[in-house]
Tab-separated table of C-alpha atoms in Angstrom:
chain	number	residue	atom	x	y	z
A	1	MET	CA	-16.346	21.807	8.728
A	2	THR	CA	-14.787	19.319	10.758
A	3	MET	CA	-14.802	15.544	8.446
A	4	LEU	CA	-17.426	14.357	11.114
A	5	GLN	CA	-20.067	17.047	9.871
A	6	GLN	CA	-19.446	16.679	6.034
A	7	PRO	CA	-22.500	15.187	4.480
A	8	PRO	CA	-22.812	12.021	3.658
A	9	ILE	CA	-21.179	10.149	1.063
A	10	VAL	CA	-22.713	9.602	-1.906
A	11	THR	CA	-21.961	7.176	-3.996
A	12	GLU	CA	-23.174	6.312	-7.763
A	13	ASN	CA	-22.902	2.235	-6.824
A	14	LYS	CA	-25.859	0.385	-6.936
A	15	ALA	CA	-24.936	-0.662	-3.016
A	16	MET	CA	-26.167	2.759	-2.087
A	17	THR	CA	-29.268	2.643	-4.711
A	18	THR	CA	-30.963	-0.655	-3.399
A	19	THR	CA	-32.470	-1.856	-0.556
A	20	ASP	CA	-31.625	-5.463	-1.564
A	21	ALA	CA	-28.321	-7.607	0.164
A	22	ARG	CA	-25.423	-8.126	-2.178
A	23	SER	CA	-23.837	-10.993	-2.530
A	24	PHE	CA	-20.136	-11.126	-2.840
A	25	PRO	CA	-18.865	-14.560	-4.998
A	26	PRO	CA	-18.073	-17.712	-2.979
A	27	GLU	CA	-14.201	-17.439	-3.257
A	28	PHE	CA	-14.095	-13.724	-2.260
A	29	LEU	CA	-12.056	-13.519	0.425
A	30	PHE	CA	-12.338	-10.478	2.928
A	31	GLY	CA	-9.115	-9.380	5.214
A	32	ALA	CA	-7.495	-6.132	6.299
A	33	ALA	CA	-3.406	-4.836	6.114
A	34	THR	CA	-0.998	-3.759	8.111
A	35	ALA	CA	2.835	-2.686	7.798
A	36	ALA	CA	5.842	-3.948	9.946
A	37	TYR	CA	7.495	-0.604	10.529
A	38	GLN	CA	4.035	0.882	11.326
A	39	ILE	CA	2.967	-1.658	13.758
A	40	GLU	CA	5.620	-4.063	14.928
A	41	GLY	CA	7.795	-1.819	17.268
A	42	ALA	CA	10.258	-3.589	18.989
A	43	ALA	CA	12.880	-1.810	16.839
A	44	HIS	CA	15.590	-2.698	17.974
A	45	GLU	CA	15.223	-5.949	19.840
A	46	ASP	CA	16.079	-9.980	19.242
A	47	GLY	CA	18.932	-8.300	16.772
A	48	ARG	CA	16.738	-5.747	14.693
A	49	THR	CA	18.598	-2.782	13.121
A	50	ASP	CA	17.527	0.453	11.691
A	51	SER	CA	15.737	0.641	8.826
A	52	ILE	CA	15.527	3.462	6.508
A	53	TRP	CA	12.582	4.823	8.386
A	54	ASP	CA	14.311	4.693	12.051
A	55	ALA	CA	16.901	6.684	10.536
A	56	PHE	CA	14.420	8.839	8.394
A	57	SER	CA	11.949	10.095	11.442
A	58	ARG	CA	15.310	11.006	13.219
A	59	VAL	CA	15.713	13.834	10.720
A	60	PRO	CA	14.744	17.091	12.402
A	61	GLY	CA	11.111	18.041	10.324
A	62	ALA	CA	10.685	14.671	8.504
A	63	VAL	CA	8.102	13.135	10.510
A	64	LEU	CA	5.151	15.150	12.367
A	65	GLY	CA	6.222	15.858	16.181
A	66	ALA	CA	9.168	13.576	15.290
A	67	GLU	CA	7.462	10.441	15.930
A	68	ASN	CA	9.122	7.133	15.058
A	69	GLY	CA	7.816	3.020	15.173
A	70	ASP	CA	9.742	2.052	18.171
A	71	VAL	CA	6.634	0.335	20.304
A	72	ALA	CA	3.757	1.461	17.290
A	73	CYS	CA	1.402	-1.119	18.289
A	74	ASP	CA	3.414	-3.222	19.963
A	75	HIS	CA	2.429	-6.367	17.535
A	76	TYR	CA	5.787	-8.019	17.871
A	77	HIS	CA	4.666	-9.123	22.200
A	78	ARG	CA	1.172	-8.943	21.358
A	79	TYR	CA	0.345	-10.891	18.263
A	80	ARG	CA	-1.639	-13.714	20.098
A	81	ASP	CA	-4.125	-11.276	21.017
A	82	ASP	CA	-4.207	-9.455	17.975
A	83	VAL	CA	-4.705	-12.485	15.599
A	84	ALA	CA	-7.274	-13.719	18.024
A	85	MET	CA	-8.939	-9.881	17.008
A	86	MET	CA	-8.890	-10.559	13.479
A	87	LYS	CA	-10.445	-14.151	14.230
A	88	ASP	CA	-12.689	-12.748	15.831
A	89	LEU	CA	-14.103	-10.018	13.330
A	90	GLY	CA	-14.353	-13.129	10.790
A	91	LEU	CA	-10.785	-11.831	8.770
A	92	GLN	CA	-10.642	-14.669	6.131
A	93	THR	CA	-6.818	-13.500	5.255
A	94	TYR	CA	-4.679	-10.736	6.854
A	95	ARG	CA	-1.750	-9.190	4.759
A	96	PHE	CA	1.593	-8.476	6.553
A	97	SER	CA	4.959	-7.563	5.462
A	98	THR	CA	8.053	-8.888	6.687
A	99	SER	CA	10.620	-6.706	7.652
A	100	TRP	CA	14.153	-7.277	6.132
A	101	SER	CA	15.677	-5.307	8.950
A	102	ARG	CA	14.744	-7.755	11.289
A	103	VAL	CA	15.205	-11.067	9.030
A	104	GLN	CA	18.481	-9.653	8.052
A	105	PRO	CA	19.710	-6.704	10.361
A	106	ASP	CA	22.165	-4.130	8.106
A	107	GLY	CA	21.292	-6.368	4.785
A	108	GLY	CA	23.737	-9.527	6.899
A	109	PRO	CA	23.219	-12.941	7.642
A	110	VAL	CA	19.999	-14.324	8.560
A	111	ASN	CA	19.059	-13.408	12.448
A	112	PRO	CA	16.946	-16.617	13.926
A	113	LYS	CA	15.635	-14.775	16.479
A	114	GLY	CA	13.922	-12.373	13.787
A	115	ILE	CA	12.126	-14.595	11.339
A	116	ASP	CA	11.061	-16.697	13.826
A	117	PHE	CA	8.401	-14.247	15.315
A	118	TYR	CA	7.010	-14.669	11.447
A	119	SER	CA	6.875	-18.295	11.624
A	120	ARG	CA	5.088	-17.976	14.845
A	121	LEU	CA	3.124	-15.578	13.274
A	122	VAL	CA	2.215	-17.262	10.837
A	123	ASP	CA	1.580	-20.228	13.073
A	124	GLU	CA	-0.884	-18.449	14.965
A	125	LEU	CA	-2.970	-17.153	11.595
A	126	LEU	CA	-3.319	-21.164	10.285
A	127	GLY	CA	-4.441	-22.155	13.765
A	128	ALA	CA	-7.297	-18.989	13.813
A	129	GLY	CA	-8.727	-20.130	10.160
A	130	ILE	CA	-6.794	-17.040	8.888
A	131	LYS	CA	-4.709	-17.026	5.188
A	132	PRO	CA	-1.221	-15.117	5.588
A	133	TRP	CA	-0.717	-12.768	2.730
A	134	LEU	CA	3.101	-11.920	3.115
A	135	THR	CA	4.558	-8.598	1.430
A	136	LEU	CA	7.804	-8.911	1.574
A	137	TYR	CA	8.613	-5.497	1.111
A	138	HIS	CA	6.843	-2.347	2.699
A	139	TRP	CA	9.003	0.239	2.327
A	140	ASP	CA	11.748	-0.752	5.486
A	141	LEU	CA	15.355	-1.215	3.789
A	142	PRO	CA	17.809	-1.595	6.018
A	143	GLN	CA	19.612	1.478	6.362
A	144	ALA	CA	23.225	-0.096	6.032
A	145	LEU	CA	21.938	-1.295	2.699
A	146	GLU	CA	20.817	2.542	1.882
A	147	GLU	CA	24.172	4.017	3.121
A	148	LYS	CA	25.427	1.620	-0.153
A	149	GLY	CA	23.269	3.226	-2.752
A	150	GLY	CA	19.769	1.936	-1.883
A	151	TRP	CA	17.314	1.052	-4.490
A	152	ALA	CA	18.969	3.558	-6.819
A	153	ASN	CA	21.834	0.858	-6.840
A	154	ARG	CA	21.180	-2.034	-8.467
A	155	ASP	CA	23.106	-4.505	-6.099
A	156	THR	CA	20.098	-3.924	-3.790
A	157	ALA	CA	17.714	-5.723	-6.857
A	158	ALA	CA	19.275	-8.784	-6.580
A	159	LEU	CA	20.049	-8.015	-2.595
A	160	PHE	CA	16.119	-8.357	-2.337
A	161	ARG	CA	15.945	-11.484	-4.326
A	162	ASP	CA	18.304	-13.512	-2.222
A	163	TYR	CA	16.008	-12.081	1.372
A	164	ALA	CA	12.891	-13.500	-0.265
A	165	LEU	CA	14.463	-16.507	-0.704
A	166	ASN	CA	15.432	-16.557	3.077
A	167	VAL	CA	11.899	-15.508	4.176
A	168	HIS	CA	11.144	-18.716	1.626
A	169	ASP	CA	13.217	-21.135	3.799
A	170	ALA	CA	11.890	-20.847	6.952
A	171	LEU	CA	7.938	-19.817	6.132
A	172	GLY	CA	7.719	-21.592	2.115
A	173	ASP	CA	6.400	-24.329	3.696
A	174	ARG	CA	3.073	-22.504	5.404
A	175	VAL	CA	2.410	-19.324	3.275
A	176	GLY	CA	1.133	-19.440	-0.077
A	177	VAL	CA	0.424	-16.395	-1.201
A	178	TRP	CA	3.798	-14.276	-1.583
A	179	THR	CA	3.890	-10.305	-2.482
A	180	THR	CA	7.158	-8.952	-3.567
A	181	LEU	CA	6.878	-5.121	-3.531
A	182	ASN	CA	4.400	-2.936	-1.805
A	183	GLU	CA	3.784	0.372	-3.820
A	184	PRO	CA	6.628	0.540	-5.511
A	185	TRP	CA	5.593	4.330	-6.504
A	186	CYS	CA	6.074	5.424	-2.800
A	187	SER	CA	9.473	3.549	-2.212
A	188	SER	CA	10.946	5.417	-5.072
A	189	PHE	CA	9.679	8.484	-6.246
A	190	LEU	CA	7.796	9.722	-3.031
A	191	SER	CA	11.013	8.606	-1.525
A	192	TYR	CA	14.026	8.940	-3.875
A	193	THR	CA	12.764	11.630	-6.249
A	194	GLY	CA	9.479	13.721	-3.664
A	195	GLY	CA	11.813	13.551	0.145
A	196	VAL	CA	8.442	12.970	1.183
A	197	HIS	CA	9.085	9.084	2.737
A	198	ALA	CA	12.576	7.217	3.802
A	199	PRO	CA	15.516	8.007	3.064
A	200	GLY	CA	14.347	11.302	1.915
A	201	ARG	CA	16.520	12.308	-1.202
A	202	GLN	CA	14.954	14.954	-3.829
A	203	SER	CA	16.593	13.468	-7.001
A	204	PRO	CA	15.105	13.174	-10.147
A	205	ARG	CA	17.414	10.891	-11.378
A	206	ASP	CA	17.743	8.790	-7.998
A	207	GLY	CA	13.553	8.436	-8.631
A	208	VAL	CA	14.133	6.537	-11.802
A	209	ALA	CA	16.645	4.575	-10.656
A	210	ALA	CA	14.953	3.376	-7.585
A	211	ALA	CA	11.886	2.327	-10.137
A	212	HIS	CA	13.450	0.208	-12.112
A	213	HIS	CA	15.713	-1.497	-9.674
A	214	LEU	CA	12.446	-2.047	-7.622
A	215	LEU	CA	10.899	-3.739	-10.292
A	216	LEU	CA	14.366	-4.862	-11.013
A	217	GLY	CA	14.318	-7.208	-7.769
A	218	HIS	CA	10.460	-7.659	-8.138
A	219	GLY	CA	11.292	-10.040	-11.274
A	220	LEU	CA	14.231	-11.540	-9.769
A	221	THR	CA	12.100	-12.853	-6.918
A	222	ILE	CA	9.400	-13.998	-9.068
A	223	GLU	CA	11.067	-16.178	-11.139
A	224	ALA	CA	13.719	-17.156	-7.602
A	225	LEU	CA	10.470	-18.463	-6.287
A	226	ARG	CA	8.634	-20.264	-9.053
A	227	ASP	CA	11.852	-21.800	-9.530
A	228	ARG	CA	11.406	-22.812	-5.646
A	229	ASP	CA	8.419	-23.613	-5.654
A	230	PRO	CA	5.857	-23.334	-8.553
A	231	LYS	CA	2.239	-24.001	-7.028
A	232	LEU	CA	3.528	-20.552	-5.126
A	233	GLU	CA	0.664	-17.658	-5.617
A	234	LEU	CA	3.477	-15.069	-6.595
A	235	GLY	CA	2.540	-11.220	-7.716
A	236	ILE	CA	3.008	-7.684	-6.678
A	237	THR	CA	1.155	-4.273	-5.182
A	238	LEU	CA	0.820	-0.969	-7.168
A	239	ASN	CA	-0.892	2.195	-5.324
A	240	LEU	CA	-3.018	3.065	-8.835
A	241	THR	CA	-5.013	6.065	-9.058
A	242	VAL	CA	-7.619	7.350	-12.320
A	243	ALA	CA	-6.307	10.382	-13.423
A	244	LYS	CA	-8.681	12.952	-14.714
A	245	PRO	CA	-8.155	16.333	-16.665
A	246	ALA	CA	-10.148	19.150	-14.970
A	247	ASP	CA	-11.010	20.343	-18.268
A	248	PRO	CA	-10.855	17.730	-21.110
A	249	THR	CA	-11.391	20.523	-24.038
A	250	ARG	CA	-7.589	21.693	-22.904
A	251	ALA	CA	-4.580	20.556	-24.596
A	252	GLY	CA	-2.587	21.093	-21.320
A	253	ASP	CA	-5.080	19.773	-18.747
A	254	VAL	CA	-4.790	16.440	-21.034
A	255	ASP	CA	-1.561	16.340	-20.737
A	256	ALA	CA	-1.385	16.842	-17.233
A	257	ALA	CA	-3.421	14.048	-16.917
A	258	ARG	CA	-1.671	11.975	-19.210
A	259	ARG	CA	1.873	12.742	-17.368
A	260	ILE	CA	0.170	11.812	-13.868
A	261	ASP	CA	-1.334	8.304	-15.278
A	262	GLY	CA	2.277	7.369	-16.844
A	263	GLN	CA	4.311	8.125	-13.619
A	264	PHE	CA	2.205	7.088	-11.240
A	265	ASN	CA	0.556	4.180	-13.419
A	266	ARG	CA	1.693	2.817	-16.661
A	267	VAL	CA	5.886	3.011	-15.187
A	268	PHE	CA	4.874	0.090	-13.183
A	269	LEU	CA	2.270	-2.007	-14.999
A	270	ASP	CA	3.830	-1.845	-18.655
A	271	PRO	CA	6.849	-3.327	-17.317
A	272	ILE	CA	5.531	-5.994	-15.776
A	273	PHE	CA	2.643	-6.678	-17.622
A	274	ARG	CA	4.065	-5.651	-21.335
A	275	GLY	CA	7.967	-5.975	-21.140
A	276	SER	CA	8.175	-1.869	-21.511
A	277	TYR	CA	8.513	1.327	-20.557
A	278	PRO	CA	5.282	3.610	-22.190
A	279	GLU	CA	6.879	5.542	-24.663
A	280	ASP	CA	5.579	8.651	-24.022
A	281	VAL	CA	7.179	8.301	-20.348
A	282	LEU	CA	10.464	7.668	-21.576
A	283	GLN	CA	9.995	10.052	-22.895
A	284	ASP	CA	9.038	12.571	-20.323
A	285	VAL	CA	11.890	11.468	-17.754
A	286	ALA	CA	14.496	10.979	-20.922
A	287	GLN	CA	16.665	13.703	-19.371
A	288	PHE	CA	16.986	11.490	-16.031
A	289	GLY	CA	18.137	9.149	-17.955
A	290	LEU	CA	16.277	5.775	-16.929
A	291	THR	CA	17.742	4.369	-20.330
A	292	ASP	CA	21.645	4.473	-18.765
A	293	PHE	CA	19.936	2.368	-16.051
A	294	ILE	CA	17.942	-0.336	-17.794
A	295	GLN	CA	20.200	-3.285	-19.039
A	296	ALA	CA	20.123	-5.983	-21.326
A	297	GLY	CA	17.495	-8.493	-20.116
A	298	ASP	CA	15.890	-6.316	-17.323
A	299	LEU	CA	12.127	-5.806	-18.962
A	300	ALA	CA	12.115	-9.653	-19.791
A	301	GLN	CA	13.045	-10.432	-15.939
A	302	ILE	CA	10.532	-8.059	-14.753
A	303	SER	CA	8.123	-9.389	-16.616
A	304	GLN	CA	7.806	-12.915	-15.467
A	305	PRO	CA	4.384	-14.034	-15.709
A	306	ILE	CA	2.335	-13.203	-12.366
A	307	ASP	CA	-0.286	-15.180	-10.256
A	308	THR	CA	-1.610	-11.859	-8.316
A	309	LEU	CA	-2.079	-8.024	-8.825
A	310	GLY	CA	-2.774	-6.553	-5.170
A	311	VAL	CA	-4.538	-2.834	-6.259
A	312	ASN	CA	-4.657	-0.095	-3.766
A	313	TYR	CA	-6.989	3.300	-4.427
A	314	TYR	CA	-7.726	5.234	-2.044
A	315	HIS	CA	-8.543	8.379	-4.709
A	316	GLY	CA	-8.569	9.769	-7.637
A	317	GLU	CA	-6.807	12.755	-9.080
A	318	LEU	CA	-7.884	15.851	-11.092
A	319	VAL	CA	-5.594	17.381	-12.987
A	320	SER	CA	-4.539	20.584	-14.754
A	321	ASP	CA	-1.571	22.622	-15.644
A	322	ARG	CA	-2.782	25.728	-14.306
A	323	PRO	CA	-3.392	25.977	-9.880
A	324	ALA	CA	-6.054	25.254	-7.902
A	325	GLU	CA	-7.773	28.434	-6.026
A	326	HIS	CA	-8.670	26.153	-2.921
A	327	PRO	CA	-6.022	22.845	-3.634
A	328	LEU	CA	-6.306	19.925	-1.117
A	329	LEU	CA	-3.057	19.340	1.083
A	330	ALA	CA	-1.060	17.194	-0.582
A	331	GLN	CA	1.933	15.843	2.231
A	332	ALA	CA	1.857	15.477	5.906
A	333	PRO	CA	2.719	19.489	7.007
A	334	THR	CA	6.286	18.579	7.625
A	335	SER	CA	8.808	21.820	8.235
A	336	ARG	CA	11.447	19.633	6.115
A	337	PRO	CA	11.252	21.151	2.792
A	338	THR	CA	10.207	18.174	0.104
A	339	ARG	CA	9.663	18.594	-3.973
A	340	SER	CA	7.384	16.904	-6.041
A	341	ALA	CA	7.389	13.258	-5.908
A	342	PHE	CA	7.092	13.417	-9.699
A	343	PRO	CA	9.919	13.253	-11.607
A	344	ALA	CA	8.489	14.893	-15.174
A	345	ALA	CA	5.569	16.215	-13.554
A	346	ASP	CA	6.417	20.389	-13.071
A	347	GLY	CA	3.410	22.373	-13.349
A	348	VAL	CA	0.799	19.553	-12.975
A	349	PHE	CA	-1.502	20.765	-10.110
A	350	ASN	CA	-4.375	18.280	-8.354
A	351	HIS	CA	-7.686	20.554	-8.375
A	352	PRO	CA	-10.433	19.373	-5.703
A	353	GLN	CA	-13.674	17.810	-7.164
A	354	GLY	CA	-16.141	19.108	-4.702
A	355	LEU	CA	-16.300	15.522	-2.957
A	356	PRO	CA	-16.010	14.758	0.463
A	357	LEU	CA	-12.691	14.493	2.499
A	358	THR	CA	-10.759	12.112	4.856
A	359	ALA	CA	-9.185	13.786	7.551
A	360	MET	CA	-5.439	13.398	4.925
A	361	GLU	CA	-7.925	16.272	2.828
A	362	TRP	CA	-8.139	12.689	0.343
A	363	GLU	CA	-11.192	12.757	-1.265
A	364	VAL	CA	-13.911	9.888	-1.347
A	365	GLN	CA	-14.176	8.802	-4.661
A	366	PRO	CA	-15.670	5.135	-4.554
A	367	ASP	CA	-16.870	4.903	-7.826
A	368	GLY	CA	-12.810	5.706	-8.892
A	369	LEU	CA	-12.460	2.205	-7.524
A	370	ARG	CA	-14.763	0.674	-10.143
A	371	GLU	CA	-13.646	2.305	-13.378
A	372	LEU	CA	-10.142	1.364	-12.049
A	373	LEU	CA	-10.660	-2.159	-11.488
A	374	VAL	CA	-12.117	-2.550	-15.117
A	375	HIS	CA	-9.509	-0.590	-16.663
A	376	VAL	CA	-6.658	-2.028	-15.026
A	377	ASN	CA	-8.089	-5.502	-15.909
A	378	THR	CA	-9.217	-4.963	-18.987
A	379	GLU	CA	-6.237	-3.153	-20.357
A	380	TYR	CA	-3.516	-5.526	-18.172
A	381	ALA	CA	-4.749	-8.524	-16.003
A	382	ALA	CA	-7.402	-10.501	-17.627
A	383	PRO	CA	-4.982	-10.704	-20.996
A	384	ALA	CA	-2.184	-12.114	-18.881
A	385	GLY	CA	-4.972	-14.837	-16.798
A	386	THR	CA	-3.440	-12.924	-13.860
A	387	SER	CA	-5.948	-12.257	-10.198
A	388	LEU	CA	-6.826	-8.810	-9.478
A	389	TYR	CA	-7.179	-8.580	-5.231
A	390	VAL	CA	-7.709	-4.752	-3.568
A	391	THR	CA	-4.562	-4.791	-1.388
A	392	GLU	CA	-5.762	-1.609	0.309
A	393	ASN	CA	-8.801	0.627	0.725
A	394	GLY	CA	-8.780	2.727	3.815
A	395	ALA	CA	-9.801	6.555	5.252
A	396	ALA	CA	-8.617	8.313	7.948
A	397	PHE	CA	-11.138	9.736	10.043
A	398	ASP	CA	-10.726	11.858	13.245
A	399	ASP	CA	-11.973	9.438	15.970
A	400	VAL	CA	-13.599	10.576	18.746
A	401	VAL	CA	-13.907	7.685	21.880
A	402	ALA	CA	-17.398	8.107	22.977
A	403	ALA	CA	-18.671	8.504	26.807
A	404	ASP	CA	-19.199	4.273	27.034
A	405	GLY	CA	-15.666	3.486	25.307
A	406	SER	CA	-17.196	2.685	21.943
A	407	VAL	CA	-16.170	4.528	18.623
A	408	PRO	CA	-18.600	5.124	16.431
A	409	ASP	CA	-17.344	6.251	13.222
A	410	PRO	CA	-19.431	7.051	11.006
A	411	ARG	CA	-18.000	8.049	8.129
A	412	ARG	CA	-15.398	5.417	7.761
A	413	THR	CA	-18.033	3.013	7.633
A	414	GLU	CA	-20.089	4.737	5.049
A	415	PHE	CA	-16.738	4.350	3.072
A	416	LEU	CA	-16.352	1.058	3.330
A	417	LYS	CA	-19.335	-0.083	2.460
A	418	ALA	CA	-19.093	1.817	-0.713
A	419	HIS	CA	-15.678	0.671	-1.566
A	420	LEU	CA	-17.201	-2.948	-1.204
A	421	GLY	CA	-20.009	-1.815	-3.542
A	422	ALA	CA	-17.638	-0.331	-5.977
A	423	VAL	CA	-16.217	-3.976	-6.182
A	424	LEU	CA	-18.943	-5.451	-6.572
A	425	ASP	CA	-19.943	-2.907	-9.859
A	426	ALA	CA	-17.028	-3.973	-10.681
A	427	ILE	CA	-17.409	-7.675	-10.414
A	428	ASP	CA	-20.739	-7.409	-11.872
A	429	GLU	CA	-19.160	-5.453	-14.830
A	430	GLY	CA	-17.187	-8.914	-15.229
A	431	VAL	CA	-14.290	-7.764	-13.556
A	432	GLY	CA	-13.045	-11.202	-11.309
A	433	VAL	CA	-12.415	-9.205	-8.342
A	434	LYS	CA	-11.119	-11.886	-5.914
A	435	GLY	CA	-10.817	-10.304	-2.286
A	436	TYR	CA	-10.974	-7.073	-0.137
A	437	PHE	CA	-8.299	-5.729	2.179
A	438	TYR	CA	-9.337	-3.151	4.015
A	439	TRP	CA	-6.569	-0.727	5.766
A	440	SER	CA	-5.612	-0.699	8.291
A	441	LEU	CA	-6.425	-3.524	10.877
A	442	MET	CA	-5.663	-1.027	13.175
A	443	ASP	CA	-4.256	2.321	13.683
A	444	ASN	CA	-0.575	2.838	13.070
A	445	TYR	CA	2.119	4.940	12.193
A	446	GLU	CA	1.291	6.519	9.497
A	447	TRP	CA	4.744	7.862	8.385
A	448	ALA	CA	4.973	10.890	7.890
A	449	TRP	CA	2.069	11.895	9.706
A	450	GLY	CA	3.427	10.063	12.827
A	451	TYR	CA	0.374	8.396	14.717
A	452	ASP	CA	-2.019	12.584	13.876
A	453	LYS	CA	-4.154	10.234	11.174
A	454	ARG	CA	-6.166	7.165	12.508
A	455	PHE	CA	-6.990	4.075	9.187
A	456	GLY	CA	-7.934	1.178	11.621
A	457	ILE	CA	-11.321	-0.364	12.136
A	458	VAL	CA	-9.072	-0.756	15.543
A	459	ARG	CA	-8.503	1.863	17.718
A	460	VAL	CA	-5.448	1.275	19.032
A	461	ASP	CA	-4.177	3.775	22.524
A	462	TYR	CA	-0.889	4.637	22.226
A	463	GLU	CA	-0.402	4.994	25.592
A	464	THR	CA	-1.734	1.862	27.310
A	465	GLN	CA	-1.891	-0.347	23.723
A	466	LYS	CA	-5.302	-1.229	24.331
A	467	ARG	CA	-7.551	-2.202	21.209
A	468	THR	CA	-11.065	-1.545	20.846
A	469	VAL	CA	-12.983	-2.743	17.530
A	470	LYS	CA	-14.757	0.400	16.134
A	471	ASP	CA	-18.398	0.691	14.768
A	472	SER	CA	-16.683	0.048	11.344
A	473	GLY	CA	-15.258	-2.595	12.410
A	474	LEU	CA	-18.561	-4.419	13.371
A	475	ALA	CA	-19.953	-3.296	10.888
A	476	TYR	CA	-17.710	-5.201	8.902
A	477	ALA	CA	-17.943	-8.524	10.800
A	478	GLU	CA	-21.237	-8.120	9.519
A	479	ILE	CA	-20.787	-8.034	6.215
A	480	ILE	CA	-18.136	-10.650	6.276
A	481	ARG	CA	-20.355	-12.962	8.326
A	482	ASP	CA	-23.292	-12.362	6.227
A	483	ARG	CA	-21.138	-12.405	3.157
A	484	ALA	CA	-23.330	-9.858	1.648
A	485	LEU	CA	-23.132	-6.166	1.799
A	486	SER	CA	-27.273	-4.293	2.045
């Protein structure tokens, strides 16, 4: 059965059970998100040097088709047209990342041509009436810094703060929302323990070190930017999940869900909001020496108050200590060997829930987003006075261009509406969700998958760089225009 032949996405949210339009709050922001390495191209232009992803993409078997981001969507040269397209869609805000390797090649002095690109992009966005939402780190560490230890080296945390201040020097007069890190779980455990992402290490110890140093870099940067300008909206974006036991009556399954929740969600949420690592996580990873990397004052630094928490949600997890009979694909089927990204979850297995699948074999579980937002708000955000945003949510499907050049993608449209309905359900339950960013604005370089998977509401023909708004993009534009889901 192909993805397009699957049954329609069925959800329990109110948006799918009534014909009445449901309105979004007046201040709710609609946006879309991208990342520098995935769309910019111009990988060795105007002074930019290698990031860890440039280097990793050259490792045999690391990326499907040995593809790279050298050209990607050529956004570096086409940003004006891309911003005009965003305006046509009605986007109110655009989440993008600055490339450390473009701003400070090799981690060295500021590159004027590199920072000028982002200055021009911000001006273009403001001219189109679109709020810039800047992410400082979306996984493209300068390769020269990786060769000095990367995020497993404590020095990288302070260097990240210095880089952030350099970006603020250039853009702080026009950008009001600053996100330190995107998905530190990916840039630590998936990258330094699992070996699935750059730099491709497979060391549980390096993974826990990277996680702590990423959090430390976050805390140092929040403090430094707050000192610069108390009016800034400062925060972080975490990819989070809903982990549940396949059999709630089996102790092994319950412990499997605890481990995944601990090493995916709480290992980041607790230090940021509570100033401590969860005790069970510390016990789980004790053999890998997380406490060796924690110095006096670190957790106070990490738990600096934040204004915004970005939640990235794609699917939930049903887990067990027993293997699934028919497991779903976990990562890109590359030829380079990898290992579990979880440092201390050997013997934990994902189980299918019988839900519709995306082209990534990710299950479509909209109500998981509602459940996640309610939980994170209750346990972390609301007590801290932190605003919640859905900063990534999207799906890859195998789009087919119609004879008339249009791109009908009904399953992505269903996905979008179902998850926006879940956001409204969370709001109805008292969660003050302030905005939603679809991932992604356009098809792009999907990391170890290369260009094999398409997440965009805009199709990119990589041979010609032609952009075509998909039917899902047209549907999103209508929702934004009406500020309602019907």
